[in-house]
Amino acid sequence: AGQDLSLEDLVLRLVDPPFKKVGVFPLDTFYPSQARLDLAMQFNSLLAGSGFSAWSQGQPLEPARLIQPADPAKVPVNLFYLAHLSESERMFFVSLLLSRLLGWSRSLPGSSQLRSLVYFDEVAGYMPPHPANPASKQPLLTMLKQARAVGLGLVLATQNPVDVDYKALSNASNWWIGRLQTTQDR
């Protein structure tokens, strides 16, 4: 409906949505009222938790804004240091950032010039081989396939190539290999 909703508004709308049917099914058949309330309570617990406030403050995570230079004579560099976060928080942030980058890249016209470069140090765990499928994997794979067409370059670093899905390796234009020590690596 073109409305901007806060997280609190979304939780309240979960309990009492502004529609009565999903497709041909009545809302309560498709998603019962008690199940919606249970989900809303879980979201409410997350929003009310002290750890969540850090995620709801600060600058918006907008790639177009991140690459705008404050000084036209300088190249903007944005560094995200995540070592202080727990593993689940790191995965959440990386997945969110990659999804935003992918969405931004889809809004760009084609380009043969490099607009921006994403350097991801130690990608192990974020794009593991099949069958593992963390939230960060799909946006990374999609960007490896499509982002160069709009001028978004990716540099992914890992200490062990078997930590990366073969689909990603096959979409990498260049590989720089320092040393392959094990038979499995080779």
Short mmCIF file of C-alpha atoms in Angstrom, two decimals:
data_model
loop_
_atom_site.label_atom_id
_atom_site.label_comp_id
_atom_site.label_asym_id
_atom_site.label_seq_id
_atom_site.Cartn_x
_atom_site.Cartn_y
_atom_site.Cartn_z
CA ALA A 1 0.00 0.00 0.00
CA GLY A 2 3.07 2.27 -0.19
CA GLN A 3 3.34 2.69 3.59
CA ASP A 4 6.59 2.84 5.53
CA LEU A 5 6.31 0.51 8.49
CA SER A 6 8.56 0.27 11.50
CA LEU A 7 9.56 -3.12 12.93
CA GLU A 8 7.02 -2.58 15.71
CA ASP A 9 4.28 -1.95 13.13
CA LEU A 10 5.22 -5.13 11.28
CA VAL A 11 4.97 -7.21 14.46
CA LEU A 12 1.53 -5.77 15.19
CA ARG A 13 0.42 -6.42 11.59
CA LEU A 14 1.51 -10.04 11.99
CA VAL A 15 -1.07 -10.49 14.74
CA ASP A 16 -3.81 -8.62 12.87
CA PRO A 17 -2.98 -8.43 9.13
CA PRO A 18 -4.87 -5.93 6.94
CA PHE A 19 -6.21 -8.73 4.71
CA LYS A 20 -8.52 -11.68 5.28
CA LYS A 21 -7.45 -14.11 2.53
CA VAL A 22 -4.20 -15.51 1.16
CA GLY A 23 -4.96 -16.62 -2.37
CA VAL A 24 -8.21 -18.54 -2.12
CA PHE A 25 -7.77 -19.58 1.52
CA PRO A 26 -9.08 -17.66 4.51
CA LEU A 27 -6.20 -16.19 6.54
CA ASP A 28 -6.89 -18.38 9.59
CA THR A 29 -6.78 -21.52 7.44
CA PHE A 30 -3.54 -20.49 5.75
CA TYR A 31 -1.83 -19.24 8.95
CA PRO A 32 -3.82 -19.75 12.17
CA SER A 33 -4.20 -16.85 14.59
CA GLN A 34 -2.32 -18.60 17.43
CA ALA A 35 0.66 -19.38 15.16
CA ARG A 36 0.77 -15.71 14.09
CA LEU A 37 0.67 -14.61 17.72
CA ASP A 38 3.47 -17.04 18.64
CA LEU A 39 5.64 -15.67 15.84
CA ALA A 40 4.85 -12.08 16.84
CA MET A 41 5.83 -12.88 20.44
CA GLN A 42 9.18 -14.27 19.26
CA PHE A 43 9.83 -11.13 17.20
CA ASN A 44 8.77 -9.00 20.16
CA SER A 45 11.27 -10.79 22.41
CA LEU A 46 13.99 -10.12 19.85
CA LEU A 47 13.07 -6.43 19.50
CA ALA A 48 12.83 -5.95 23.27
CA GLY A 49 16.18 -7.62 23.93
CA SER A 50 19.11 -5.44 24.90
CA GLY A 51 21.34 -6.87 22.15
CA PHE A 52 18.99 -5.76 19.38
CA SER A 53 19.27 -2.03 20.03
CA ALA A 54 22.74 -1.94 18.44
CA TRP A 55 21.21 -3.27 15.19
CA SER A 56 18.53 -0.58 15.06
CA GLN A 57 20.79 2.47 15.39
CA GLY A 58 23.38 4.16 13.23
CA GLN A 59 23.72 4.87 9.54
CA PRO A 60 21.45 2.97 7.15
CA LEU A 61 23.16 0.18 5.22
CA GLU A 62 22.72 1.66 1.74
CA PRO A 63 25.41 0.72 -0.81
CA ALA A 64 24.79 3.78 -2.99
CA ARG A 65 25.46 5.98 0.02
CA LEU A 66 28.53 3.99 1.06
CA ILE A 67 30.29 4.52 -2.26
CA GLN A 68 29.54 8.26 -2.48
CA PRO A 69 32.79 10.09 -1.74
CA ALA A 70 32.62 12.75 0.96
CA ASP A 71 35.42 14.50 -0.92
CA PRO A 72 35.35 14.19 -4.74
CA ALA A 73 39.15 13.96 -4.79
CA LYS A 74 39.14 10.83 -2.63
CA VAL A 75 38.03 7.25 -3.16
CA PRO A 76 35.61 6.04 -0.47
CA VAL A 77 36.67 2.96 1.48
CA ASN A 78 34.32 1.20 3.87
CA LEU A 79 35.67 -1.43 6.23
CA PHE A 80 33.40 -3.69 8.24
CA TYR A 81 35.23 -5.31 11.15
CA LEU A 82 33.18 -8.18 12.56
CA ALA A 83 35.53 -10.01 14.94
CA HIS A 84 33.69 -8.69 18.01
CA LEU A 85 30.38 -10.25 16.88
CA SER A 86 29.18 -13.76 17.62
CA GLU A 87 29.08 -16.23 14.72
CA SER A 88 25.31 -15.84 14.25
CA GLU A 89 25.59 -12.03 14.35
CA ARG A 90 28.39 -12.12 11.76
CA MET A 91 26.28 -14.31 9.47
CA PHE A 92 23.31 -11.99 9.95
CA PHE A 93 25.32 -8.87 9.08
CA VAL A 94 27.18 -10.41 6.14
CA SER A 95 23.94 -11.79 4.68
CA LEU A 96 22.22 -8.44 5.12
CA LEU A 97 25.12 -6.54 3.54
CA LEU A 98 25.37 -8.94 0.59
CA SER A 99 21.61 -8.82 -0.01
CA ARG A 100 21.69 -5.02 0.00
CA LEU A 101 24.67 -5.02 -2.38
CA LEU A 102 22.88 -7.42 -4.71
CA GLY A 103 19.70 -5.32 -4.66
CA TRP A 104 21.70 -2.16 -5.34
CA SER A 105 23.61 -3.81 -8.19
CA ARG A 106 20.31 -4.79 -9.84
CA SER A 107 19.28 -1.14 -9.91
CA LEU A 108 22.38 -0.13 -11.91
CA PRO A 109 22.67 0.14 -15.67
CA GLY A 110 25.27 -2.03 -17.41
CA SER A 111 28.87 -0.88 -17.35
CA SER A 112 32.24 -2.06 -18.60
CA GLN A 113 33.94 0.16 -15.97
CA LEU A 114 34.52 -0.87 -12.37
CA ARG A 115 32.16 1.12 -10.12
CA SER A 116 32.95 -0.53 -6.85
CA LEU A 117 34.96 -3.42 -5.45
CA VAL A 118 33.94 -5.74 -2.63
CA TYR A 119 36.84 -7.46 -0.89
CA PHE A 120 35.77 -10.32 1.38
CA ASP A 121 38.59 -11.70 3.49
CA GLU A 122 38.17 -15.27 4.73
CA VAL A 123 35.02 -16.29 2.89
CA ALA A 124 35.16 -19.80 4.42
CA GLY A 125 31.82 -20.59 6.04
CA TYR A 126 29.92 -17.98 4.05
CA MET A 127 29.92 -19.89 0.73
CA PRO A 128 30.56 -23.53 1.68
CA PRO A 129 30.28 -26.48 -0.73
CA HIS A 130 27.00 -28.28 -1.31
CA PRO A 131 24.85 -29.23 0.63
CA ALA A 132 25.49 -26.40 3.13
CA ASN A 133 23.41 -23.34 2.34
CA PRO A 134 23.85 -20.40 4.74
CA ALA A 135 21.97 -17.16 4.07
CA SER A 136 25.13 -15.52 2.70
CA LYS A 137 25.70 -18.11 -0.04
CA GLN A 138 22.98 -17.21 -2.55
CA PRO A 139 23.67 -13.47 -2.78
CA LEU A 140 27.40 -14.18 -3.16
CA LEU A 141 26.83 -16.73 -5.93
CA THR A 142 24.42 -14.39 -7.72
CA MET A 143 26.88 -11.50 -7.53
CA LEU A 144 29.68 -13.69 -8.86
CA LYS A 145 27.48 -14.49 -11.86
CA GLN A 146 25.94 -11.09 -12.54
CA ALA A 147 27.61 -8.18 -10.74
CA ARG A 148 30.48 -7.65 -13.18
CA ALA A 149 27.96 -6.67 -15.84
CA VAL A 150 27.12 -3.55 -13.83
CA GLY A 151 30.66 -2.76 -12.68
CA LEU A 152 30.68 -4.42 -9.27
CA GLY A 153 33.81 -6.49 -8.72
CA LEU A 154 34.33 -9.15 -6.06
CA VAL A 155 37.57 -10.34 -4.51
CA LEU A 156 37.09 -13.37 -2.28
CA ALA A 157 39.94 -14.66 -0.15
CA THR A 158 40.27 -18.01 1.58
CA GLN A 159 43.09 -20.11 2.95
CA ASN A 160 41.62 -23.29 1.58
CA PRO A 161 39.78 -23.53 -1.79
CA VAL A 162 37.77 -26.59 -0.73
CA ASP A 163 35.94 -24.27 1.71
CA VAL A 164 34.23 -22.60 -1.27
CA ASP A 165 31.38 -23.98 -3.38
CA TYR A 166 32.48 -25.21 -6.81
CA LYS A 167 29.84 -23.00 -8.49
CA ALA A 168 31.58 -19.94 -7.05
CA LEU A 169 35.00 -21.16 -8.16
CA SER A 170 33.72 -21.75 -11.69
CA ASN A 171 32.34 -18.18 -11.85
CA ALA A 172 35.56 -16.54 -10.65
CA SER A 173 37.32 -14.85 -13.56
CA ASN A 174 40.76 -14.98 -11.96
CA TRP A 175 42.32 -17.16 -9.30
CA TRP A 176 45.44 -16.18 -7.44
CA ILE A 177 46.91 -19.16 -5.69
CA GLY A 178 49.71 -18.87 -3.20
CA ARG A 179 50.24 -22.53 -2.39
CA LEU A 180 48.15 -25.71 -2.55
CA GLN A 181 49.54 -28.03 0.08
CA THR A 182 47.19 -30.99 0.19
CA THR A 183 46.12 -33.46 -2.49
CA GLN A 184 42.48 -32.50 -1.84
CA ASP A 185 43.28 -28.81 -2.53
CA ARG A 186 44.96 -29.72 -5.82
#
